[in-house]
Amino acid sequence: MAISQQELKQQVAQAAVEYILPLLQANDVVGVGTGSTADLFIDELAQYKHLFRAAAASSERSAQRLAKHGIQVLDLNDVESMPVYVDGADEINALRQMLKGGGGALTREKIVASVAERFVCIADESKVVDALGAFKLPIEVLPMAVASVSRAMSKLGGVAHIREGFITDNGNPIIDVAGFSVKDARELEQRINNIPGVVCCGFFALSPATVALIATQDGVKTL
Ligand SMILES: O=C[C@H](O)[C@H](O)[C@H](O)COP(=O)(O)O
């Protein structure tokens, strides 16, 4: 019988904890991502909270979950470095470039990840793609730039729609862009980053994951 997606997420969450434990020292801070896979990682990590000092979270959602487990959550301004950042992805390719932000946490995810030495991506096999872009690209924008950034996306070949009823932890809207045919995610990430009003785009290609743990029907594989 096939292993369910939920069970695969659980397996990769456990594998992530096993992967990071040897990297942690008593005074370390763990960077924690956002989403359903990251939630399971937090629950697993909680069993070992005596082995590290604290966490830095990429969303209010993850911060609350960490705190419920009794894990101290630090302001990122008080964290100089972290050995690891662990997070899920909406898509990941063979270069470990990712598309993220389905849950709207992309900006804080990119910031927290930038402080960590390693980005450990955790995902089930449904997230592995040949080319990024089938999943709509989330872009966090300043409120006054929704229309101008959407027009810029259309010039790049995408079709943008505002995410209805959603505001990020930073108080901004998100537009989701469909229709990109992504040949070079690094180049597209750079171009989108340069558009006035863009806070953050969901490509994580300029700084891809250091390692990806992928849960498959045949066990957790390393990419
Ligand atoms: O904003 C959300 C994040 O980028 C998540 O890492 C991504 O959406 C994957 O989430 P999940 O593990 O729930 O599929």
CSV table of C-alpha atoms and ligand atoms in Angstrom, one decimal:
chain,number,residue,atom,x,y,z
A,1,MET,CA,0.0,0.0,0.0
A,2,ALA,CA,1.3,3.5,-0.9
A,3,ILE,CA,2.5,5.7,2.0
A,4,SER,CA,0.3,8.7,2.3
A,5,GLN,CA,1.6,12.3,1.8
A,6,GLN,CA,1.0,13.0,5.5
A,7,GLU,CA,3.1,10.0,6.5
A,8,LEU,CA,5.9,11.0,4.1
A,9,LYS,CA,6.0,14.5,5.7
A,10,GLN,CA,6.2,12.8,9.1
A,11,GLN,CA,9.1,10.7,7.9
A,12,VAL,CA,11.0,13.6,6.5
A,13,ALA,CA,10.4,15.6,9.6
A,14,GLN,CA,12.0,12.8,11.7
A,15,ALA,CA,14.9,12.5,9.2
A,16,ALA,CA,15.5,16.2,9.5
A,17,VAL,CA,15.9,16.1,13.2
A,18,GLU,CA,18.3,13.1,12.9
A,19,TYR,CA,20.2,15.1,10.3
A,20,ILE,CA,20.6,18.2,12.4
A,21,LEU,CA,21.2,16.8,15.9
A,22,PRO,CA,24.9,16.0,15.2
A,23,LEU,CA,25.4,19.6,14.0
A,24,LEU,CA,24.0,21.3,17.1
A,25,GLN,CA,25.8,22.4,20.3
A,26,ALA,CA,24.2,23.5,23.5
A,27,ASN,CA,24.4,27.2,22.8
A,28,ASP,CA,23.1,27.0,19.2
A,29,VAL,CA,20.0,28.5,17.7
A,30,VAL,CA,17.9,26.5,15.2
A,31,GLY,CA,16.3,28.3,12.2
A,32,VAL,CA,12.8,27.1,11.7
A,33,GLY,CA,10.6,27.4,8.6
A,34,THR,CA,6.9,27.5,8.1
A,35,GLY,CA,4.2,25.2,6.7
A,36,SER,CA,2.7,21.8,7.3
A,37,THR,CA,6.1,20.0,6.9
A,38,ALA,CA,7.8,22.5,9.2
A,39,ASP,CA,5.0,22.0,11.8
A,40,LEU,CA,5.9,18.3,12.0
A,41,PHE,CA,9.6,19.2,12.2
A,42,ILE,CA,8.9,21.5,15.1
A,43,ASP,CA,6.9,18.7,16.9
A,44,GLU,CA,9.8,16.3,16.4
A,45,LEU,CA,12.5,18.8,17.4
A,46,ALA,CA,10.7,19.5,20.7
A,47,GLN,CA,11.8,16.1,22.1
A,48,TYR,CA,15.4,17.4,21.9
A,49,LYS,CA,14.9,20.9,23.1
A,50,HIS,CA,17.5,20.3,25.9
A,51,LEU,CA,20.2,19.9,23.3
A,52,PHE,CA,20.1,23.5,21.9
A,53,ARG,CA,19.5,27.0,23.2
A,54,ALA,CA,16.6,28.5,21.2
A,55,ALA,CA,15.0,28.9,17.8
A,56,ALA,CA,14.5,31.7,15.3
A,57,ALA,CA,11.1,31.4,13.5
A,58,SER,CA,10.1,32.5,10.0
A,59,SER,CA,6.5,33.2,11.0
A,60,GLU,CA,4.2,34.0,13.8
A,61,ARG,CA,2.6,30.6,13.2
A,62,SER,CA,5.9,28.7,13.8
A,63,ALA,CA,6.9,31.0,16.7
A,64,GLN,CA,3.6,30.1,18.5
A,65,ARG,CA,4.1,26.4,17.8
A,66,LEU,CA,7.7,26.5,19.1
A,67,ALA,CA,6.6,28.4,22.2
A,68,LYS,CA,3.8,25.9,22.9
A,69,HIS,CA,6.5,23.2,23.1
A,70,GLY,CA,8.5,25.3,25.5
A,71,ILE,CA,11.2,26.2,23.0
A,72,GLN,CA,12.5,29.8,23.4
A,73,VAL,CA,12.0,31.9,20.3
A,74,LEU,CA,14.6,34.7,19.7
A,75,ASP,CA,14.2,37.9,17.8
A,76,LEU,CA,16.4,37.5,14.7
A,77,ASN,CA,18.2,40.7,15.6
A,78,ASP,CA,19.6,38.9,18.6
A,79,VAL,CA,21.0,36.0,16.5
A,80,GLU,CA,24.4,36.3,14.9
A,81,SER,CA,24.6,32.9,13.3
A,82,MET,CA,22.8,29.5,13.2
A,83,PRO,CA,24.2,26.2,12.1
A,84,VAL,CA,21.0,25.2,10.3
A,85,TYR,CA,17.7,26.5,8.9
A,86,VAL,CA,15.1,23.8,8.2
A,87,ASP,CA,12.0,24.4,6.0
A,88,GLY,CA,9.7,22.9,3.4
A,89,ALA,CA,9.1,24.0,-0.2
A,90,ASP,CA,6.4,24.1,-2.7
A,91,GLU,CA,8.7,23.0,-5.5
A,92,ILE,CA,12.4,21.9,-5.6
A,93,ASN,CA,14.5,21.1,-8.6
A,94,ALA,CA,17.7,19.0,-9.1
A,95,LEU,CA,19.9,22.1,-8.3
A,96,ARG,CA,18.0,22.4,-5.0
A,97,GLN,CA,16.6,25.7,-6.1
A,98,MET,CA,13.1,26.1,-4.6
A,99,LEU,CA,9.8,27.9,-5.1
A,100,LYS,CA,8.3,28.8,-1.8
A,101,GLY,CA,5.6,31.0,-0.2
A,102,GLY,CA,2.5,28.9,-0.6
A,103,GLY,CA,1.8,29.7,3.0
A,104,GLY,CA,2.8,33.3,2.6
A,105,ALA,CA,5.9,33.3,4.8
A,106,LEU,CA,8.5,33.7,2.1
A,107,THR,CA,10.0,37.0,3.2
A,108,ARG,CA,10.8,36.0,6.7
A,109,GLU,CA,11.9,32.6,5.5
A,110,LYS,CA,14.4,34.1,3.2
A,111,ILE,CA,15.7,36.4,5.9
A,112,VAL,CA,16.0,33.7,8.6
A,113,ALA,CA,17.6,31.4,6.1
A,114,SER,CA,20.2,34.0,5.2
A,115,VAL,CA,21.6,34.0,8.7
A,116,ALA,CA,22.0,30.2,8.8
A,117,GLU,CA,25.1,28.3,7.6
A,118,ARG,CA,23.0,25.5,5.9
A,119,PHE,CA,19.5,25.4,4.5
A,120,VAL,CA,18.0,22.0,5.0
A,121,CYS,CA,15.0,21.6,2.7
A,122,ILE,CA,12.4,18.9,3.8
A,123,ALA,CA,9.8,17.8,1.4
A,124,ASP,CA,7.8,14.8,0.1
A,125,GLU,CA,8.5,13.6,-3.4
A,126,SER,CA,5.5,15.4,-4.9
A,127,LYS,CA,7.5,18.7,-4.5
A,128,VAL,CA,10.4,17.5,-6.8
A,129,VAL,CA,10.1,19.1,-10.3
A,130,ASP,CA,12.2,19.3,-13.4
A,131,ALA,CA,11.6,23.0,-13.8
A,132,LEU,CA,10.2,25.5,-11.2
A,133,GLY,CA,7.0,27.4,-12.0
A,134,ALA,CA,4.0,25.0,-12.3
A,135,PHE,CA,3.2,26.2,-8.7
A,136,LYS,CA,2.1,29.9,-8.9
A,137,LEU,CA,5.0,32.1,-7.8
A,138,PRO,CA,4.1,34.1,-4.6
A,139,ILE,CA,5.4,37.6,-4.5
A,140,GLU,CA,5.0,39.8,-1.4
A,141,VAL,CA,4.5,43.4,-2.4
A,142,LEU,CA,3.9,46.7,-0.7
A,143,PRO,CA,0.2,47.6,-0.8
A,144,MET,CA,0.6,50.5,-3.2
A,145,ALA,CA,2.5,48.4,-5.7
A,146,VAL,CA,0.0,45.6,-6.3
A,147,ALA,CA,-1.1,46.9,-9.7
A,148,SER,CA,2.3,48.1,-10.9
A,149,VAL,CA,4.0,44.8,-9.9
A,150,SER,CA,1.2,42.8,-11.5
A,151,ARG,CA,1.7,44.8,-14.8
A,152,ALA,CA,5.4,44.1,-14.6
A,153,MET,CA,4.7,40.4,-14.2
A,154,SER,CA,2.5,40.4,-17.3
A,155,LYS,CA,5.4,42.0,-19.3
A,156,LEU,CA,7.5,39.0,-18.1
A,157,GLY,CA,4.9,36.6,-19.4
A,158,GLY,CA,3.0,35.8,-16.1
A,159,VAL,CA,-0.5,36.3,-15.0
A,160,ALA,CA,-0.8,37.8,-11.5
A,161,HIS,CA,-3.7,37.6,-9.1
A,162,ILE,CA,-3.8,39.1,-5.6
A,163,ARG,CA,-4.2,36.4,-2.8
A,164,GLU,CA,-7.7,37.3,-1.6
A,165,GLY,CA,-8.2,37.8,2.2
A,166,PHE,CA,-4.5,37.3,3.0
A,167,ILE,CA,-2.0,39.7,4.6
A,168,THR,CA,1.5,38.5,5.5
A,169,ASP,CA,3.1,38.7,9.0
A,170,ASN,CA,4.7,41.9,7.7
A,171,GLY,CA,1.3,43.5,6.8
A,172,ASN,CA,1.6,43.2,3.1
A,173,PRO,CA,-0.5,41.6,0.3
A,174,ILE,CA,0.8,38.7,-1.8
A,175,ILE,CA,0.3,38.3,-5.6
A,176,ASP,CA,0.4,34.8,-7.1
A,177,VAL,CA,1.8,34.6,-10.6
A,178,ALA,CA,0.9,31.8,-13.0
A,179,GLY,CA,2.3,31.0,-16.4
A,180,PHE,CA,6.0,31.5,-16.1
A,181,SER,CA,8.1,29.2,-18.1
A,182,VAL,CA,11.2,29.2,-16.0
A,183,LYS,CA,14.5,28.4,-17.7
A,184,ASP,CA,16.8,30.3,-15.4
A,185,ALA,CA,15.3,30.8,-11.9
A,186,ARG,CA,18.3,32.7,-10.7
A,187,GLU,CA,18.0,35.3,-13.5
A,188,LEU,CA,14.2,35.6,-13.0
A,189,GLU,CA,14.6,35.9,-9.2
A,190,GLN,CA,17.1,38.8,-9.7
A,191,ARG,CA,14.8,40.5,-12.2
A,192,ILE,CA,11.7,40.3,-10.0
A,193,ASN,CA,13.7,41.4,-6.9
A,194,ASN,CA,14.6,44.6,-8.8
A,195,ILE,CA,11.0,45.7,-9.5
A,196,PRO,CA,10.1,48.6,-7.3
A,197,GLY,CA,7.5,47.6,-4.7
A,198,VAL,CA,8.5,43.9,-4.6
A,199,VAL,CA,9.3,42.9,-1.0
A,200,CYS,CA,10.3,39.4,-1.8
A,201,CYS,CA,9.6,36.8,-4.5
A,202,GLY,CA,9.2,33.1,-3.9
A,203,PHE,CA,12.2,31.9,-5.9
A,204,PHE,CA,14.9,30.6,-3.6
A,205,ALA,CA,17.4,30.1,-6.5
A,206,LEU,CA,20.1,32.6,-5.8
A,207,SER,CA,20.7,30.9,-2.5
A,208,PRO,CA,19.4,27.3,-3.0
A,209,ALA,CA,19.2,24.7,-0.2
A,210,THR,CA,22.4,23.2,1.0
A,211,VAL,CA,20.8,19.8,1.2
A,212,ALA,CA,17.3,18.4,0.5
A,213,LEU,CA,15.8,15.5,2.3
A,214,ILE,CA,13.1,14.0,0.2
A,215,ALA,CA,10.6,11.5,1.5
A,216,THR,CA,9.7,8.9,-1.2
A,217,GLN,CA,7.8,5.6,-1.2
A,218,ASP,CA,11.3,4.0,-1.0
A,219,GLY,CA,12.5,5.9,2.0
A,220,VAL,CA,14.0,9.4,2.6
A,221,LYS,CA,16.6,10.3,0.0
A,222,THR,CA,19.2,13.0,0.0
A,223,LEU,CA,19.4,15.5,-2.9
B,1,LIG,O1,5.1,30.1,3.0
B,1,LIG,C1,5.2,28.9,3.1
B,1,LIG,C2,6.4,28.1,2.9
B,1,LIG,O2,7.2,28.6,1.9
B,1,LIG,C3,6.4,26.6,2.9
B,1,LIG,O3,7.6,26.2,3.2
B,1,LIG,C4,5.9,26.0,1.7
B,1,LIG,O4,4.6,26.6,1.3
B,1,LIG,C5,5.7,24.5,1.9
B,1,LIG,O5,4.7,24.2,2.8
B,1,LIG,P1,4.2,22.8,3.1
B,1,LIG,O6,5.2,22.1,3.9
B,1,LIG,O7,2.9,23.0,3.9
B,1,LIG,O8,3.9,22.1,1.8
